[in-house]
């Protein structure tokens, strides 16, 4: 049965799924939709055209779906879509999309958004994302699946973070981060591969060894540009799926800049 505390305010039009638990002093706007078994602990503010998937749990003082922090926003009916089984901790903020960015911000499934994390307008966040305390995504950021953002890290607008990448604490990301990459520094530099994450996910040893060799060829080689080296690695990858994930990411879009190792790393 749905359990709604008497102090909660639920505006007409809001949809509350079966088994939801709405704690004290929560405020739910008229266009919000909660799937089954969503839990709002207390003092949660949900606004806008926001949908939240089954089993997601939101902790006190989170502000979800309020208007984008974009001066061009003029009240357009844009959306925030949050998937299933996410944990959204205290003081997290998530904004809907804007017309200029496609009109929707999307959050995948099984994510952990720790205290004070921020997801800006028009972001696309994959499954199993972890944003540690006060990690910040500016507008239009793309986070693939299984990305980890360290505490107090930040990603500049329009940047992409590839699958399985890890961003160190207090790191500012200005350019794209390759899949399975590890970046650190006040301005992010590529410090290698997220080998711990690769091993934890059970990828075969030979695939990891092939990826390490391709990484050296692309980022430690001296012949040609990064794109040219990535093209050579892609042509030689055969059935090396991890290598192809990285080369496809690099070659997918034109005129992108990437976090790379600094001289001496």
Short mmCIF file of C-alpha atoms in Angstrom, two decimals:
data_model
loop_
_atom_site.label_atom_id
_atom_site.label_comp_id
_atom_site.label_asym_id
_atom_site.label_seq_id
_atom_site.Cartn_x
_atom_site.Cartn_y
_atom_site.Cartn_z
CA UNK A 1 0.00 0.00 0.00
CA UNK A 2 1.06 3.58 -0.64
CA UNK A 3 2.08 5.43 2.52
CA UNK A 4 1.80 9.24 2.42
CA UNK A 5 2.64 11.30 5.48
CA UNK A 6 -0.10 13.84 6.37
CA UNK A 7 2.34 16.76 6.14
CA UNK A 8 3.29 15.97 2.52
CA UNK A 9 1.86 18.23 -0.19
CA UNK A 10 0.87 16.45 -3.42
CA UNK A 11 -0.60 18.74 -6.06
CA UNK A 12 -3.52 17.69 -8.26
CA UNK A 13 -2.31 15.85 -11.34
CA UNK A 14 0.66 14.12 -9.75
CA UNK A 15 0.78 10.36 -10.27
CA UNK A 16 1.84 8.21 -7.30
CA UNK A 17 2.51 4.54 -8.02
CA UNK A 18 1.62 1.54 -5.88
CA UNK A 19 3.77 0.99 -2.82
CA UNK A 20 5.32 4.47 -2.77
CA UNK A 21 6.30 5.95 0.58
CA UNK A 22 6.11 9.75 0.83
CA UNK A 23 7.73 11.07 4.00
CA UNK A 24 7.11 14.23 6.04
CA UNK A 25 7.06 17.64 4.37
CA UNK A 26 7.67 16.43 0.83
CA UNK A 27 6.30 18.62 -1.99
CA UNK A 28 5.29 16.99 -5.29
CA UNK A 29 4.27 19.11 -8.27
CA UNK A 30 1.31 18.47 -10.59
CA UNK A 31 3.32 16.98 -13.48
CA UNK A 32 5.42 14.56 -11.45
CA UNK A 33 5.03 10.81 -12.00
CA UNK A 34 6.31 8.25 -9.51
CA UNK A 35 6.45 4.58 -10.50
CA UNK A 36 5.87 1.82 -7.97
CA UNK A 37 7.84 1.60 -4.74
CA UNK A 38 9.52 5.01 -4.93
CA UNK A 39 10.59 6.27 -1.50
CA UNK A 40 10.86 9.95 -0.59
CA UNK A 41 12.35 10.06 2.89
CA UNK A 42 11.36 13.62 3.94
CA UNK A 43 11.60 17.25 2.80
CA UNK A 44 12.03 16.21 -0.86
CA UNK A 45 10.92 18.75 -3.49
CA UNK A 46 9.84 17.37 -6.88
CA UNK A 47 8.75 19.73 -9.65
CA UNK A 48 8.30 20.01 -13.40
CA UNK A 49 7.56 17.21 -15.83
CA UNK A 50 9.58 14.67 -13.86
CA UNK A 51 9.25 10.89 -13.96
CA UNK A 52 10.95 8.61 -11.44
CA UNK A 53 11.37 4.88 -11.96
CA UNK A 54 10.50 1.93 -9.75
CA UNK A 55 12.43 1.51 -6.53
CA UNK A 56 14.29 4.81 -6.57
CA UNK A 57 14.92 6.28 -3.13
CA UNK A 58 15.38 10.01 -2.53
CA UNK A 59 16.77 11.43 0.69
CA UNK A 60 15.99 14.71 2.54
CA UNK A 61 16.34 18.11 0.92
CA UNK A 62 16.92 16.87 -2.62
CA UNK A 63 15.59 19.28 -5.26
CA UNK A 64 14.54 17.38 -8.35
CA UNK A 65 13.04 18.74 -11.57
CA UNK A 66 13.01 22.46 -10.83
CA UNK A 67 13.70 24.77 -13.74
CA UNK A 68 17.12 24.61 -15.46
CA UNK A 69 19.87 26.99 -14.40
CA UNK A 70 19.97 28.50 -17.87
CA UNK A 71 19.07 32.12 -18.54
CA UNK A 72 17.66 31.14 -21.95
CA UNK A 73 15.00 28.99 -20.33
CA UNK A 74 11.56 30.59 -20.71
CA UNK A 75 9.22 28.09 -19.12
CA UNK A 76 9.19 25.51 -21.91
CA UNK A 77 7.63 22.14 -21.04
CA UNK A 78 10.85 20.13 -20.86
CA UNK A 79 11.46 16.90 -18.96
CA UNK A 80 13.56 15.05 -16.41
CA UNK A 81 13.49 11.24 -16.64
CA UNK A 82 15.01 9.23 -13.79
CA UNK A 83 15.32 5.46 -14.08
CA UNK A 84 14.89 2.62 -11.62
CA UNK A 85 16.58 1.73 -8.34
CA UNK A 86 18.61 4.90 -7.97
CA UNK A 87 19.75 6.29 -4.63
CA UNK A 88 19.60 10.08 -4.62
CA UNK A 89 21.09 11.38 -1.42
CA UNK A 90 20.71 14.59 0.59
CA UNK A 91 20.80 17.98 -1.19
CA UNK A 92 21.17 16.48 -4.68
CA UNK A 93 19.89 18.70 -7.51
CA UNK A 94 18.77 17.49 -10.93
CA UNK A 95 17.39 19.82 -13.61
CA UNK A 96 15.19 19.11 -16.64
CA UNK A 97 16.30 19.74 -20.20
CA UNK A 98 16.08 22.84 -22.35
CA UNK A 99 14.77 23.34 -25.85
CA UNK A 100 18.28 24.00 -27.12
CA UNK A 101 19.54 20.72 -25.70
CA UNK A 102 16.80 18.38 -26.85
CA UNK A 103 14.33 19.04 -24.06
CA UNK A 104 15.19 16.19 -21.72
CA UNK A 105 17.65 15.22 -18.99
CA UNK A 106 17.92 11.44 -18.59
CA UNK A 107 19.24 9.42 -15.64
CA UNK A 108 19.71 5.67 -16.04
CA UNK A 109 19.18 2.84 -13.57
CA UNK A 110 20.98 1.75 -10.40
CA UNK A 111 22.89 4.97 -9.87
CA UNK A 112 24.23 6.43 -6.64
CA UNK A 113 24.17 10.22 -6.37
CA UNK A 114 25.82 11.18 -3.09
CA UNK A 115 25.24 14.28 -0.99
CA UNK A 116 25.22 17.55 -2.92
CA UNK A 117 25.77 16.07 -6.39
CA UNK A 118 24.37 18.09 -9.29
CA UNK A 119 23.11 16.97 -12.70
CA UNK A 120 22.61 19.95 -14.99
CA UNK A 121 20.13 20.44 -17.82
CA UNK A 122 20.22 18.16 -20.87
CA UNK A 123 22.65 15.69 -19.30
CA UNK A 124 22.49 12.03 -20.32
CA UNK A 125 23.62 9.74 -17.50
CA UNK A 126 23.92 5.99 -18.02
CA UNK A 127 23.33 3.05 -15.72
CA UNK A 128 25.32 2.33 -12.54
CA UNK A 129 26.73 5.86 -12.33
CA UNK A 130 28.34 6.92 -9.07
CA UNK A 131 28.65 10.63 -8.30
CA UNK A 132 30.41 11.13 -4.98
CA UNK A 133 29.76 14.09 -2.67
CA UNK A 134 29.37 17.41 -4.50
CA UNK A 135 30.31 16.02 -7.91
CA UNK A 136 28.92 18.37 -10.56
CA UNK A 137 27.80 17.91 -14.16
CA UNK A 138 27.29 21.08 -16.17
CA UNK A 139 24.69 21.19 -18.94
CA UNK A 140 24.75 18.80 -21.91
CA UNK A 141 27.23 16.35 -20.32
CA UNK A 142 27.12 12.69 -21.38
CA UNK A 143 28.06 10.03 -18.82
CA UNK A 144 28.10 6.47 -20.12
CA UNK A 145 27.43 3.38 -18.00
CA UNK A 146 29.55 2.53 -14.93
CA UNK A 147 31.22 5.94 -14.64
CA UNK A 148 32.57 6.99 -11.22
CA UNK A 149 32.93 10.68 -10.35
CA UNK A 150 35.05 11.46 -7.30
CA UNK A 151 34.06 13.95 -4.62
CA UNK A 152 34.12 17.64 -5.60
CA UNK A 153 34.86 16.78 -9.23
CA UNK A 154 33.25 18.76 -12.05
CA UNK A 155 32.61 18.25 -15.76
CA UNK A 156 32.40 21.14 -18.21
CA UNK A 157 29.36 21.48 -20.47
CA UNK A 158 29.16 19.34 -23.64
CA UNK A 159 31.86 16.92 -22.42
CA UNK A 160 31.58 13.14 -22.73
CA UNK A 161 32.77 10.58 -20.18
CA UNK A 162 33.11 7.09 -21.66
CA UNK A 163 31.91 3.85 -20.12
CA UNK A 164 33.84 2.53 -17.15
CA UNK A 165 35.87 5.73 -16.71
CA UNK A 166 36.83 7.10 -13.31
CA UNK A 167 37.33 10.78 -12.45
CA UNK A 168 39.45 11.53 -9.40
CA UNK A 169 38.30 13.70 -6.53
CA UNK A 170 38.57 17.48 -7.03
CA UNK A 171 39.28 16.97 -10.74
CA UNK A 172 37.98 19.46 -13.31
CA UNK A 173 37.15 17.77 -16.63
CA UNK A 174 37.34 20.09 -19.63
CA UNK A 175 37.49 17.56 -22.49
CA UNK A 176 36.20 14.08 -23.31
CA UNK A 177 37.42 11.14 -21.22
CA UNK A 178 37.95 7.86 -23.08
CA UNK A 179 36.11 4.70 -21.98
CA UNK A 180 37.90 2.93 -19.11
CA UNK A 181 40.13 5.97 -18.67
CA UNK A 182 41.34 7.32 -15.33
CA UNK A 183 41.75 11.08 -15.04
CA UNK A 184 43.14 13.17 -12.19
CA UNK A 185 44.40 16.69 -11.53
CA UNK A 186 42.99 20.17 -11.04
CA UNK A 187 42.53 20.16 -14.81
CA UNK A 188 42.00 16.56 -15.79
CA UNK A 189 44.89 14.65 -17.32
CA UNK A 190 44.71 11.05 -18.43
CA UNK A 191 46.60 8.96 -15.88
CA UNK A 192 46.04 5.54 -17.42
CA UNK A 193 43.27 2.97 -17.49
CA UNK A 194 40.77 2.06 -14.79
CA UNK A 195 42.31 -1.39 -14.43
CA UNK A 196 40.66 -2.07 -11.08
CA UNK A 197 37.25 -1.45 -12.59
CA UNK A 198 38.01 -3.64 -15.60
CA UNK A 199 39.08 -6.54 -13.38
CA UNK A 200 36.09 -6.16 -11.07
CA UNK A 201 33.75 -6.42 -14.03
CA UNK A 202 35.38 -9.69 -15.04
CA UNK A 203 36.69 -8.78 -18.46
CA UNK A 204 39.02 -11.47 -19.85
CA UNK A 205 42.73 -11.00 -19.19
CA UNK A 206 43.58 -11.06 -22.90
CA UNK A 207 41.08 -8.26 -23.59
CA UNK A 208 42.63 -6.11 -20.87
CA UNK A 209 46.15 -6.79 -22.16
CA UNK A 210 45.05 -5.82 -25.69
CA UNK A 211 43.49 -2.62 -24.35
CA UNK A 212 46.70 -1.71 -22.49
CA UNK A 213 48.73 -2.21 -25.67
CA UNK A 214 46.29 -0.07 -27.67
CA UNK A 215 46.39 2.62 -24.97
CA UNK A 216 50.17 2.82 -25.28
CA UNK A 217 49.95 2.96 -29.06
CA UNK A 218 47.38 5.76 -28.99
CA UNK A 219 48.66 7.91 -26.15
CA UNK A 220 52.38 7.14 -25.99
CA UNK A 221 53.05 6.76 -29.71
CA UNK A 222 54.66 9.59 -31.62
CA UNK A 223 53.64 8.88 -35.21
CA UNK A 224 50.57 10.75 -36.45
CA UNK A 225 47.71 12.41 -34.62
CA UNK A 226 45.57 10.78 -31.93
CA UNK A 227 42.81 10.20 -34.51
CA UNK A 228 45.25 8.55 -36.92
CA UNK A 229 46.63 6.31 -34.18
CA UNK A 230 43.09 5.41 -33.10
CA UNK A 231 42.22 4.49 -36.69
CA UNK A 232 45.23 2.19 -36.86
CA UNK A 233 44.29 0.54 -33.57
CA UNK A 234 40.72 0.07 -34.77
CA UNK A 235 41.92 -1.57 -37.98
CA UNK A 236 44.09 -3.97 -35.97
CA UNK A 237 41.56 -4.67 -33.21
CA UNK A 238 39.91 -7.72 -34.83
CA UNK A 239 37.79 -9.23 -32.04
CA UNK A 240 39.26 -7.11 -29.24
CA UNK A 241 35.99 -5.61 -28.03
CA UNK A 242 37.45 -3.33 -25.34
CA UNK A 243 39.80 -1.75 -27.86
CA UNK A 244 36.92 -1.15 -30.24
CA UNK A 245 34.88 0.55 -27.51
CA UNK A 246 37.70 3.06 -27.02
CA UNK A 247 38.49 3.62 -30.70
CA UNK A 248 34.80 3.98 -31.59
CA UNK A 249 34.44 6.63 -28.86
CA UNK A 250 37.42 8.60 -30.19
CA UNK A 251 36.33 8.34 -33.83
CA UNK A 252 32.58 8.71 -33.27
CA UNK A 253 32.39 12.49 -33.47
CA UNK A 254 34.45 15.08 -35.30
CA UNK A 255 36.33 17.99 -33.78
CA UNK A 256 36.42 16.62 -30.23
CA UNK A 257 39.17 17.24 -27.71
CA UNK A 258 40.26 14.53 -25.30
CA UNK A 259 41.95 14.37 -21.94
CA UNK A 260 45.48 13.10 -22.62
CA UNK A 261 48.54 12.36 -20.49
CA UNK A 262 50.78 15.29 -19.69
CA UNK A 263 54.45 15.27 -20.64
CA UNK A 264 56.34 13.13 -18.19
CA UNK A 265 53.31 11.05 -17.09
#
